[in-house]
């Protein structure tokens, strides 16, 4: 395949600044795969990077939720072919530090990530080591683009270990929340209640399998009336500290609390240690993903997790700033924005 020497890319050049530039095509090392990006999802992490937080090394091409087609292979790479649709696990690790040796590769002491510390998918092409590339040839790009965020959900589920027949309460019905809700159902939860501030999101949650939905302004009394003893699992996908502080009161004795949303780094909450002690609660965190792309792909292939209805905005590269602004503002009606570099190539309006 004849490849160009340059490509279009969206770069964060300084905090709160995105520039669209023509940059050199990434070099392909002996163990690398060069991928032509079909779609890249917009994530809250991209908003943090735009603010100059979360490992940001600027200038940076962000974008870590990537699906595309293989266009070139390094000399040592086996098992892939040109034209094959693939997805990425963006987390890269050294393999030798104490965290990697413990099996916590996403906590690598030498953490690197595609689209976070090195060039990512908001570009026409992206390069990645072949050992973090996975086949997705049997999925549509609109499904495969969810492999990375669903991989993060899969790590949360792996940490949580839901028991068959358990009940769950979930705060937040945005894109990640609706993935988490479906994954809980796929993992044995028999009854799940969802809380959100937007009626449109709650309607979609019902469509995708929620058993009960509650507007946040009315939730507490209604929840206590239906589930007076609490839930086996209480989790959230909001990143809102007040919500995270609130979860303990709805956990049944012996229950589990999963903090999944990303709160600001400098925020703290007040939780009664006596309540955790008295109710025999387990409190868990879940950061990123940890070799969980295969589980995410199984959920997508089986249809246990449905994702097409989550896409509400498909934008060209020039729409990246708009997509991140929508993410920050949690615009009503917006669930998941994805960026398609091919919209520019095909001459779509910018």
PDB file of C-alpha atoms in Angstrom, residues 14 28 37 40 44 70 78 135 147 169 183 191 193 237 239 266-267 274 279 309 328 349:
ATOM      1  CA  UNK A  14      -1.252  23.926  25.171  1.00  0.00           C
ATOM      2  CA  UNK A  28       6.678   1.939  12.178  1.00  0.00           C
ATOM      3  CA  UNK A  37      -8.117   5.268  12.006  1.00  0.00           C
ATOM      4  CA  UNK A  40     -12.011   7.343  17.725  1.00  0.00           C
ATOM      5  CA  UNK A  44     -13.546  12.313  29.792  1.00  0.00           C
ATOM      6  CA  UNK A  70      -3.996  -2.274   9.448  1.00  0.00           C
ATOM      7  CA  UNK A  78       2.960 -11.864  12.936  1.00  0.00           C
ATOM      8  CA  UNK A 135      -8.623  -8.404  15.912  1.00  0.00           C
ATOM      9  CA  UNK A 147     -13.786  -1.914  22.960  1.00  0.00           C
ATOM     10  CA  UNK A 169     -27.773   0.546  42.091  1.00  0.00           C
ATOM     11  CA  UNK A 183     -21.983  -5.435  31.884  1.00  0.00           C
ATOM     12  CA  UNK A 191     -32.084  -6.452  39.101  1.00  0.00           C
ATOM     13  CA  UNK A 193     -31.732   0.482  39.309  1.00  0.00           C
ATOM     14  CA  UNK A 237     -20.164   6.485  36.632  1.00  0.00           C
ATOM     15  CA  UNK A 239     -17.130  11.236  38.961  1.00  0.00           C
ATOM     16  CA  UNK A 266      -8.029  17.422  44.699  1.00  0.00           C
ATOM     17  CA  UNK A 267     -11.548  16.534  45.898  1.00  0.00           C
ATOM     18  CA  UNK A 274     -18.237   3.149  61.385  1.00  0.00           C
ATOM     19  CA  UNK A 279     -22.275  -3.032  57.545  1.00  0.00           C
ATOM     20  CA  UNK A 309     -27.718   3.569  20.468  1.00  0.00           C
ATOM     21  CA  UNK A 328     -17.633  18.563  29.829  1.00  0.00           C
ATOM     22  CA  UNK A 349     -18.369  20.029   6.270  1.00  0.00           C
TER      23      UNK A 349
END
